[in-house]
Amino acid sequence: MDNLMARSDAEERSAGFAARVAENQRRVFHIAYGVLGNWADAEEVSQEAFLHAYRKFSSLREAEKFRAWVNRIAFRLALNRQRGLRRRLVRDSTWHMAGPSDTVDGSSHAEQRVLLERLRNEIEGLPAKLRRVLQLSIVEDMDANDVSLVLGIPAGTVRSRLHAARKFLLEAMK
Amino acid sequence: MKNDCAKWNDPLLEAALTGTVPLDLQQHLSACPSCTEEFSALRARRERLDSLLPLVAQSGEPSPEFHARVLAAAEAPGNARRTPPWLAWGLATVAALLVAALITSFALRSRTSPPVPQAELAAAQKLAEWRAPSDIFLQTPGSEMLRSTPKLGVSYLRLPAKTDKEKRP
């Protein structure tokens, strides 16, 4: 009887975790990718973040709690990896960057790749406070509240830093 | 843009970003073709920026097997219920402190051990000075001479000189 209960508990845990991974994997990957700019590293960091979450899953069963926690841990892990790889960080070639939906003609595609690379360099040049807010804010499905939970700063500060970062980039991308 | 339009740089950037043009800037734009041109360029650049920024994070996607791989790794025997690093470090620290405490207590105990009785000390001294009777066989007649270094011109052989009476037969 106890065995049956324990098994059903484990199955419920696995099913709950699988659902949470499915809900969050895309956003978590984009958080890591926004920092690292490398597909393989981003996927490794995302997996690591979910494994951390699995170990703490008993206290993260609520969807909102899980979401905020996994966002934060993914961002921290990505920053840690970026620090570790700073000297040998290899971004994906811009061929990788364009998604399958970007079926534009060759010339505009090439122009976009160049602009994207330039934009990435400009973002790297931003002060850390602005850069972190921007890296998280550009992730689809991340609003100012989500970013504020990851960085531990008020949502108003997130908005003002995001505005400052965009202004900086607007001026830099002449 | 003319030099006297430099003060409008920041308001133009703000207006391009927010999409709100304040009244004083509107009046200036209506009278200044170069600033109007600059404003149009800024708005075009902002639109391009808005379209590019999401691509910085979202141009990559997790692989289709990512979900299955995460679940498999989570269910792997080595992952679940692993000792958290802080607990491992804590246990290691406690063990190190225990060893240090043991070493310190032994050192203190040896330092504050009770004094040895005089009788025992005297017996130990006697034992240290004791020589086996056979030591005498190890001595040779020349041992005393060998201890002192012979000096040039000095005789170290002290032979008793014969008296005149002894010399006469």
mmCIF file of C-alpha atoms in Angstrom:
data_model
loop_
_atom_site.group_PDB
_atom_site.id
_atom_site.type_symbol
_atom_site.label_atom_id
_atom_site.label_comp_id
_atom_site.label_asym_id
_atom_site.label_seq_id
_atom_site.Cartn_x
_atom_site.Cartn_y
_atom_site.Cartn_z
ATOM 1 C CA MET A 1 0.000 0.000 0.000
ATOM 2 C CA ASP A 2 2.794 2.355 0.997
ATOM 3 C CA ASN A 3 4.689 1.371 -2.136
ATOM 4 C CA LEU A 4 1.704 2.178 -4.292
ATOM 5 C CA MET A 5 1.301 5.584 -2.656
ATOM 6 C CA ALA A 6 4.991 6.352 -3.035
ATOM 7 C CA ARG A 7 4.878 5.362 -6.699
ATOM 8 C CA SER A 8 1.858 7.505 -7.431
ATOM 9 C CA ASP A 9 3.543 10.397 -5.613
ATOM 10 C CA ALA A 10 6.668 10.013 -7.769
ATOM 11 C CA GLU A 11 4.583 9.793 -10.926
ATOM 12 C CA GLU A 12 2.665 12.905 -9.968
ATOM 13 C CA ARG A 13 5.937 14.704 -9.308
ATOM 14 C CA SER A 14 7.340 13.645 -12.691
ATOM 15 C CA ALA A 15 4.198 14.662 -14.522
ATOM 16 C CA GLY A 16 4.097 18.032 -12.762
ATOM 17 C CA PHE A 17 7.739 18.682 -13.534
ATOM 18 C CA ALA A 18 7.303 17.691 -17.196
ATOM 19 C CA ALA A 19 4.433 20.168 -17.501
ATOM 20 C CA ARG A 20 6.486 22.960 -15.931
ATOM 21 C CA VAL A 21 9.425 22.291 -18.273
ATOM 22 C CA ALA A 22 7.108 22.424 -21.277
ATOM 23 C CA GLU A 23 5.618 25.739 -20.117
ATOM 24 C CA ASN A 24 8.957 27.399 -19.426
ATOM 25 C CA GLN A 25 11.597 25.868 -21.695
ATOM 26 C CA ARG A 26 11.356 28.355 -24.538
ATOM 27 C CA ARG A 27 11.599 31.421 -22.306
ATOM 28 C CA VAL A 28 14.389 29.920 -20.219
ATOM 29 C CA PHE A 29 16.347 29.082 -23.357
ATOM 30 C CA HIS A 30 15.891 32.639 -24.664
ATOM 31 C CA ILE A 31 17.078 34.113 -21.367
ATOM 32 C CA ALA A 32 20.253 32.049 -21.607
ATOM 33 C CA TYR A 33 20.650 32.708 -25.332
ATOM 34 C CA GLY A 34 20.233 36.472 -24.827
ATOM 35 C CA VAL A 35 23.211 36.446 -22.476
ATOM 36 C CA LEU A 36 25.425 33.877 -24.190
ATOM 37 C CA GLY A 37 24.525 34.207 -27.863
ATOM 38 C CA ASN A 38 25.480 30.589 -28.363
ATOM 39 C CA TRP A 39 22.943 27.866 -28.970
ATOM 40 C CA ALA A 40 24.861 24.969 -27.380
ATOM 41 C CA ASP A 41 25.804 26.915 -24.258
ATOM 42 C CA ALA A 42 22.260 28.254 -23.918
ATOM 43 C CA GLU A 43 20.801 24.768 -24.098
ATOM 44 C CA GLU A 44 23.255 23.425 -21.514
ATOM 45 C CA VAL A 45 22.499 26.296 -19.152
ATOM 46 C CA SER A 46 18.743 25.795 -19.618
ATOM 47 C CA GLN A 47 19.032 22.113 -18.839
ATOM 48 C CA GLU A 48 21.110 22.867 -15.755
ATOM 49 C CA ALA A 49 18.517 25.375 -14.583
ATOM 50 C CA PHE A 50 15.720 22.807 -14.916
ATOM 51 C CA LEU A 51 17.762 20.180 -13.074
ATOM 52 C CA HIS A 52 18.268 22.630 -10.204
ATOM 53 C CA ALA A 53 14.526 23.244 -10.250
ATOM 54 C CA TYR A 54 13.824 19.509 -10.173
ATOM 55 C CA ARG A 55 15.861 19.096 -7.001
ATOM 56 C CA LYS A 56 13.791 21.836 -5.374
ATOM 57 C CA PHE A 57 10.550 20.874 -7.032
ATOM 58 C CA SER A 58 8.776 20.053 -3.789
ATOM 59 C CA SER A 59 8.856 23.767 -2.914
ATOM 60 C CA LEU A 60 8.275 24.958 -6.504
ATOM 61 C CA ARG A 61 5.054 23.189 -7.441
ATOM 62 C CA GLU A 62 3.126 26.431 -7.948
ATOM 63 C CA ALA A 63 3.392 27.599 -11.561
ATOM 64 C CA GLU A 64 4.208 31.229 -10.716
ATOM 65 C CA LYS A 65 6.827 30.277 -8.175
ATOM 66 C CA PHE A 66 8.444 27.851 -10.602
ATOM 67 C CA ARG A 67 8.440 30.413 -13.403
ATOM 68 C CA ALA A 68 10.108 33.158 -11.339
ATOM 69 C CA TRP A 69 12.605 30.756 -9.811
ATOM 70 C CA VAL A 70 13.682 29.106 -13.045
ATOM 71 C CA ASN A 71 13.986 32.488 -14.807
ATOM 72 C CA ARG A 72 16.287 33.711 -12.069
ATOM 73 C CA ILE A 73 18.441 30.595 -11.897
ATOM 74 C CA ALA A 74 18.785 30.435 -15.691
ATOM 75 C CA PHE A 75 19.917 34.058 -15.840
ATOM 76 C CA ARG A 76 22.427 33.563 -13.007
ATOM 77 C CA LEU A 77 23.811 30.398 -14.563
ATOM 78 C CA ALA A 78 24.115 32.130 -17.935
ATOM 79 C CA LEU A 79 25.983 35.066 -16.384
ATOM 80 C CA ASN A 80 28.284 32.658 -14.548
ATOM 81 C CA ARG A 81 29.028 30.793 -17.736
ATOM 82 C CA GLN A 82 29.580 34.046 -19.613
ATOM 83 C CA ARG A 83 32.141 35.125 -17.010
ATOM 84 C CA GLY A 84 33.850 31.770 -17.336
ATOM 85 C CA LEU A 85 33.893 31.885 -21.106
ATOM 86 C CA ARG A 86 34.603 35.597 -21.462
ATOM 87 C CA ARG A 87 37.899 35.020 -23.216
ATOM 88 C CA ARG A 88 36.794 32.229 -25.459
ATOM 89 C CA LEU A 89 33.121 33.042 -25.899
ATOM 90 C CA VAL A 90 32.097 32.144 -29.397
ATOM 91 C CA ARG A 91 28.821 33.511 -30.505
ATOM 92 C CA ASP A 92 26.837 31.618 -33.058
ATOM 93 C CA SER A 93 27.503 32.754 -36.571
ATOM 94 C CA THR A 94 24.809 35.100 -37.735
ATOM 95 C CA TRP A 95 23.656 32.389 -40.140
ATOM 96 C CA HIS A 96 22.378 30.586 -37.070
ATOM 97 C CA MET A 97 20.686 33.665 -35.739
ATOM 98 C CA ALA A 98 18.059 34.057 -38.366
ATOM 99 C CA GLY A 99 15.086 31.905 -37.580
ATOM 100 C CA PRO A 100 13.304 29.729 -40.114
ATOM 101 C CA SER A 101 10.598 32.371 -40.588
ATOM 102 C CA ASP A 102 13.100 34.938 -41.833
ATOM 103 C CA THR A 103 12.840 34.117 -45.492
ATOM 104 C CA VAL A 104 13.921 37.470 -46.784
ATOM 105 C CA ASP A 105 15.918 38.012 -49.929
ATOM 106 C CA GLY A 106 19.681 37.622 -49.773
ATOM 107 C CA SER A 107 20.697 41.269 -49.618
ATOM 108 C CA SER A 108 18.348 42.330 -46.841
ATOM 109 C CA HIS A 109 19.171 39.142 -44.991
ATOM 110 C CA ALA A 110 22.864 39.965 -45.140
ATOM 111 C CA GLU A 111 22.191 43.525 -44.027
ATOM 112 C CA GLN A 112 20.158 42.264 -41.109
ATOM 113 C CA ARG A 113 22.944 39.901 -40.074
ATOM 114 C CA VAL A 114 25.437 42.731 -40.062
ATOM 115 C CA LEU A 115 23.083 44.955 -38.077
ATOM 116 C CA LEU A 116 22.364 42.202 -35.604
ATOM 117 C CA GLU A 117 26.052 41.600 -35.016
ATOM 118 C CA ARG A 118 26.587 45.326 -34.560
ATOM 119 C CA LEU A 119 23.675 45.511 -32.163
ATOM 120 C CA ARG A 120 25.087 42.639 -30.102
ATOM 121 C CA ASN A 121 28.407 44.466 -29.833
ATOM 122 C CA GLU A 122 26.658 47.676 -28.775
ATOM 123 C CA ILE A 123 24.729 45.756 -26.117
ATOM 124 C CA GLU A 124 28.014 44.307 -24.835
ATOM 125 C CA GLY A 125 29.233 47.878 -24.472
ATOM 126 C CA LEU A 126 26.308 48.924 -22.282
ATOM 127 C CA PRO A 127 26.875 49.406 -18.543
ATOM 128 C CA ALA A 128 26.119 46.122 -16.735
ATOM 129 C CA LYS A 129 22.988 47.467 -15.009
ATOM 130 C CA LEU A 130 21.419 48.523 -18.298
ATOM 131 C CA ARG A 131 22.650 45.472 -20.186
ATOM 132 C CA ARG A 132 21.090 43.004 -17.755
ATOM 133 C CA VAL A 133 17.729 44.715 -17.854
ATOM 134 C CA LEU A 134 17.819 44.836 -21.641
ATOM 135 C CA GLN A 135 18.906 41.198 -22.019
ATOM 136 C CA LEU A 136 15.936 40.076 -19.960
ATOM 137 C CA SER A 137 13.411 42.543 -21.350
ATOM 138 C CA ILE A 138 13.958 41.518 -24.952
ATOM 139 C CA VAL A 139 12.924 37.972 -24.128
ATOM 140 C CA GLU A 140 9.429 37.317 -25.361
ATOM 141 C CA ASP A 141 6.967 36.809 -22.538
ATOM 142 C CA MET A 142 9.090 38.704 -19.985
ATOM 143 C CA ASP A 143 7.464 41.851 -18.660
ATOM 144 C CA ALA A 144 8.886 44.414 -16.242
ATOM 145 C CA ASN A 145 7.581 42.423 -13.252
ATOM 146 C CA ASP A 146 9.315 39.246 -14.413
ATOM 147 C CA VAL A 147 12.558 41.148 -14.940
ATOM 148 C CA SER A 148 12.242 42.817 -11.554
ATOM 149 C CA LEU A 149 11.824 39.402 -9.900
ATOM 150 C CA VAL A 150 14.936 38.060 -11.612
ATOM 151 C CA LEU A 151 17.112 41.061 -10.779
ATOM 152 C CA GLY A 152 15.582 41.899 -7.413
ATOM 153 C CA ILE A 153 14.898 45.527 -8.313
ATOM 154 C CA PRO A 154 11.587 47.449 -8.502
ATOM 155 C CA ALA A 155 9.611 47.263 -11.741
ATOM 156 C CA GLY A 156 9.867 51.067 -12.091
ATOM 157 C CA THR A 157 13.652 50.810 -12.056
ATOM 158 C CA VAL A 158 13.439 48.130 -14.737
ATOM 159 C CA ARG A 159 11.408 50.468 -16.969
ATOM 160 C CA SER A 160 13.724 53.446 -16.489
ATOM 161 C CA ARG A 161 16.847 51.338 -17.138
ATOM 162 C CA LEU A 162 15.269 49.805 -20.212
ATOM 163 C CA HIS A 163 14.459 53.273 -21.526
ATOM 164 C CA ALA A 164 18.047 54.405 -20.877
ATOM 165 C CA ALA A 165 19.416 51.314 -22.635
ATOM 166 C CA ARG A 166 17.229 51.821 -25.714
ATOM 167 C CA LYS A 167 18.171 55.487 -25.868
ATOM 168 C CA PHE A 168 21.847 54.554 -25.709
ATOM 169 C CA LEU A 169 21.416 52.032 -28.521
ATOM 170 C CA LEU A 170 19.364 54.421 -30.644
ATOM 171 C CA GLU A 171 22.178 56.914 -30.489
ATOM 172 C CA ALA A 172 24.893 54.304 -31.008
ATOM 173 C CA MET A 173 23.273 52.599 -34.019
ATOM 174 C CA LYS A 174 23.607 55.601 -36.331
ATOM 175 C CA MET B 1 21.132 69.846 -38.251
ATOM 176 C CA LYS B 2 22.337 73.330 -37.483
ATOM 177 C CA ASN B 3 24.609 74.110 -34.542
ATOM 178 C CA ASP B 4 21.867 76.035 -32.726
ATOM 179 C CA CYS B 5 19.675 72.921 -32.992
ATOM 180 C CA ALA B 6 22.041 70.933 -30.761
ATOM 181 C CA LYS B 7 19.851 71.600 -27.735
ATOM 182 C CA TRP B 8 17.089 69.597 -29.452
ATOM 183 C CA ASN B 9 19.218 66.413 -29.657
ATOM 184 C CA ASP B 10 17.947 64.905 -26.459
ATOM 185 C CA PRO B 11 14.274 65.897 -26.922
ATOM 186 C CA LEU B 12 14.418 64.405 -30.436
ATOM 187 C CA LEU B 13 15.790 61.103 -29.088
ATOM 188 C CA GLU B 14 13.145 61.033 -26.357
ATOM 189 C CA ALA B 15 10.373 61.803 -28.827
ATOM 190 C CA ALA B 16 11.599 59.096 -31.219
ATOM 191 C CA LEU B 17 11.678 56.556 -28.390
ATOM 192 C CA THR B 18 8.404 57.405 -26.701
ATOM 193 C CA GLY B 19 6.444 58.521 -29.757
ATOM 194 C CA THR B 20 5.286 61.598 -27.877
ATOM 195 C CA VAL B 21 6.337 64.955 -29.313
ATOM 196 C CA PRO B 22 6.137 67.827 -26.812
ATOM 197 C CA LEU B 23 4.588 71.097 -27.972
ATOM 198 C CA ASP B 24 7.837 73.101 -27.993
ATOM 199 C CA LEU B 25 9.516 70.426 -30.136
ATOM 200 C CA GLN B 26 6.531 70.368 -32.491
ATOM 201 C CA GLN B 27 6.896 74.130 -32.984
ATOM 202 C CA HIS B 28 10.625 73.768 -33.617
ATOM 203 C CA LEU B 29 10.106 70.927 -36.089
ATOM 204 C CA SER B 30 7.576 72.912 -38.055
ATOM 205 C CA ALA B 31 10.192 75.633 -38.532
ATOM 206 C CA CYS B 32 13.338 73.496 -38.936
ATOM 207 C CA PRO B 33 13.599 71.144 -41.938
ATOM 208 C CA SER B 34 16.941 69.650 -40.820
ATOM 209 C CA CYS B 35 15.564 68.662 -37.418
ATOM 210 C CA THR B 36 12.468 67.250 -39.107
ATOM 211 C CA GLU B 37 14.729 65.130 -41.293
ATOM 212 C CA GLU B 38 16.756 64.038 -38.249
ATOM 213 C CA PHE B 39 13.549 63.153 -36.424
ATOM 214 C CA SER B 40 12.366 60.978 -39.317
ATOM 215 C CA ALA B 41 15.722 59.205 -39.399
ATOM 216 C CA LEU B 42 15.588 58.613 -35.650
ATOM 217 C CA ARG B 43 12.082 57.156 -35.875
ATOM 218 C CA ALA B 44 13.154 54.824 -38.685
ATOM 219 C CA ARG B 45 16.172 53.740 -36.647
ATOM 220 C CA ARG B 46 13.984 53.132 -33.608
ATOM 221 C CA GLU B 47 11.662 50.915 -35.652
ATOM 222 C CA ARG B 48 14.633 48.936 -36.928
ATOM 223 C CA LEU B 49 15.977 48.647 -33.391
ATOM 224 C CA ASP B 50 12.618 47.375 -32.147
ATOM 225 C CA SER B 51 12.570 44.716 -34.836
ATOM 226 C CA LEU B 52 16.185 43.644 -34.223
ATOM 227 C CA LEU B 53 16.228 43.567 -30.425
ATOM 228 C CA PRO B 54 13.986 40.503 -30.022
ATOM 229 C CA LEU B 55 16.227 38.629 -32.476
ATOM 230 C CA VAL B 56 19.180 39.032 -30.121
ATOM 231 C CA ALA B 57 17.513 36.616 -27.693
ATOM 232 C CA GLN B 58 15.040 34.781 -29.845
ATOM 233 C CA SER B 59 16.918 33.858 -32.981
ATOM 234 C CA GLY B 60 17.798 30.510 -31.430
ATOM 235 C CA GLU B 61 15.343 27.850 -30.310
ATOM 236 C CA PRO B 62 15.843 24.847 -28.049
ATOM 237 C CA SER B 63 16.206 21.579 -29.918
ATOM 238 C CA PRO B 64 13.069 19.423 -30.343
ATOM 239 C CA GLU B 65 14.459 16.754 -28.016
ATOM 240 C CA PHE B 66 15.322 19.264 -25.280
ATOM 241 C CA HIS B 67 12.217 18.485 -23.209
ATOM 242 C CA ALA B 68 12.816 14.717 -23.249
ATOM 243 C CA ARG B 69 16.498 15.175 -22.461
ATOM 244 C CA VAL B 70 15.773 17.362 -19.425
ATOM 245 C CA LEU B 71 13.252 14.840 -18.088
ATOM 246 C CA ALA B 72 15.659 11.938 -18.605
ATOM 247 C CA ALA B 73 18.452 13.824 -16.846
ATOM 248 C CA ALA B 74 16.129 14.741 -13.977
ATOM 249 C CA GLU B 75 15.041 11.133 -13.489
ATOM 250 C CA ALA B 76 18.614 9.812 -13.691
ATOM 251 C CA PRO B 77 19.661 8.157 -10.412
ATOM 252 C CA GLY B 78 22.519 10.571 -9.819
ATOM 253 C CA ASN B 79 20.361 13.658 -9.963
ATOM 254 C CA ALA B 80 17.532 13.154 -7.513
ATOM 255 C CA ARG B 81 18.102 13.843 -3.853
ATOM 256 C CA ARG B 82 21.720 14.754 -4.369
ATOM 257 C CA THR B 83 23.484 16.166 -1.334
ATOM 258 C CA PRO B 84 23.353 19.910 -1.735
ATOM 259 C CA PRO B 85 26.807 21.540 -1.986
ATOM 260 C CA TRP B 86 26.241 23.678 1.103
ATOM 261 C CA LEU B 87 25.563 20.546 3.172
ATOM 262 C CA ALA B 88 28.678 18.797 1.867
ATOM 263 C CA TRP B 89 30.808 21.842 2.644
ATOM 264 C CA GLY B 90 29.195 22.151 6.077
ATOM 265 C CA LEU B 91 29.994 18.532 6.942
ATOM 266 C CA ALA B 92 33.573 18.943 5.730
ATOM 267 C CA THR B 93 33.988 22.060 7.898
ATOM 268 C CA VAL B 94 32.590 20.304 10.986
ATOM 269 C CA ALA B 95 34.970 17.355 10.434
ATOM 270 C CA ALA B 96 37.946 19.704 10.063
ATOM 271 C CA LEU B 97 36.985 21.550 13.258
ATOM 272 C CA LEU B 98 36.697 18.266 15.180
ATOM 273 C CA VAL B 99 40.160 17.157 14.074
ATOM 274 C CA ALA B 100 41.619 20.547 15.011
ATOM 275 C CA ALA B 101 39.949 20.365 18.449
ATOM 276 C CA LEU B 102 41.353 16.869 19.064
ATOM 277 C CA ILE B 103 44.887 17.925 18.130
ATOM 278 C CA THR B 104 44.663 21.005 20.355
ATOM 279 C CA SER B 105 43.374 19.012 23.323
ATOM 280 C CA PHE B 106 46.231 16.490 23.019
ATOM 281 C CA ALA B 107 48.779 19.281 22.841
ATOM 282 C CA LEU B 108 47.344 20.990 25.913
ATOM 283 C CA ARG B 109 47.181 17.743 27.852
ATOM 284 C CA SER B 110 50.863 16.951 27.192
ATOM 285 C CA ARG B 111 51.826 20.468 28.215
ATOM 286 C CA THR B 112 49.940 20.322 31.511
ATOM 287 C CA SER B 113 50.872 16.711 32.434
ATOM 288 C CA PRO B 114 51.725 16.085 36.182
ATOM 289 C CA PRO B 115 55.431 16.446 37.233
ATOM 290 C CA VAL B 116 57.604 13.294 37.303
ATOM 291 C CA PRO B 117 58.566 12.209 40.879
ATOM 292 C CA GLN B 118 62.182 12.898 41.941
ATOM 293 C CA ALA B 119 62.819 9.228 42.609
ATOM 294 C CA GLU B 120 61.909 8.332 39.030
ATOM 295 C CA LEU B 121 64.139 11.115 37.694
ATOM 296 C CA ALA B 122 67.089 9.914 39.779
ATOM 297 C CA ALA B 123 66.569 6.355 38.559
ATOM 298 C CA ALA B 124 66.458 7.559 34.956
ATOM 299 C CA GLN B 125 69.657 9.545 35.425
ATOM 300 C CA LYS B 126 71.403 6.533 36.942
ATOM 301 C CA LEU B 127 70.295 4.376 34.073
ATOM 302 C CA ALA B 128 71.613 6.912 31.568
ATOM 303 C CA GLU B 129 75.062 6.979 33.217
ATOM 304 C CA TRP B 130 75.354 3.224 33.608
ATOM 305 C CA ARG B 131 78.008 1.539 31.544
ATOM 306 C CA ALA B 132 78.218 -2.138 30.903
ATOM 307 C CA PRO B 133 81.230 -3.881 32.566
ATOM 308 C CA SER B 134 82.362 -5.078 29.152
ATOM 309 C CA ASP B 135 83.094 -1.477 28.112
ATOM 310 C CA ILE B 136 86.523 -1.880 29.737
ATOM 311 C CA PHE B 137 87.509 -4.461 27.104
ATOM 312 C CA LEU B 138 86.890 -2.014 24.346
ATOM 313 C CA GLN B 139 89.543 0.348 25.648
ATOM 314 C CA THR B 140 93.103 0.051 24.259
ATOM 315 C CA PRO B 141 96.358 1.431 25.681
ATOM 316 C CA GLY B 142 96.600 3.922 22.871
ATOM 317 C CA SER B 143 93.083 5.242 23.161
ATOM 318 C CA GLU B 144 94.113 8.042 25.482
ATOM 319 C CA MET B 145 96.935 9.034 23.112
ATOM 320 C CA LEU B 146 94.635 8.925 20.096
ATOM 321 C CA ARG B 147 92.228 11.365 21.764
ATOM 322 C CA SER B 148 94.803 14.144 21.872
ATOM 323 C CA THR B 149 96.313 15.402 18.655
ATOM 324 C CA PRO B 150 100.067 14.954 18.521
ATOM 325 C CA LYS B 151 101.935 18.212 18.063
ATOM 326 C CA LEU B 152 105.160 18.642 16.181
ATOM 327 C CA GLY B 153 108.193 18.584 18.457
ATOM 328 C CA VAL B 154 106.318 17.510 21.523
ATOM 329 C CA SER B 155 106.634 14.009 22.705
ATOM 330 C CA TYR B 156 103.457 12.486 23.797
ATOM 331 C CA LEU B 157 105.107 9.278 24.847
ATOM 332 C CA ARG B 158 105.936 9.685 28.456
ATOM 333 C CA LEU B 159 108.405 6.967 29.166
ATOM 334 C CA PRO B 160 109.994 7.031 32.566
ATOM 335 C CA ALA B 161 113.649 8.041 32.265
ATOM 336 C CA LYS B 162 116.135 5.595 33.683
ATOM 337 C CA THR B 163 118.211 6.834 36.550
ATOM 338 C CA ASP B 164 122.044 6.557 36.578
ATOM 339 C CA LYS B 165 121.886 3.693 39.014
ATOM 340 C CA GLU B 166 119.624 1.776 36.745
ATOM 341 C CA LYS B 167 121.872 2.451 33.771
ATOM 342 C CA ARG B 168 124.903 0.939 35.488
ATOM 343 C CA PRO B 169 125.078 -2.794 35.240
#
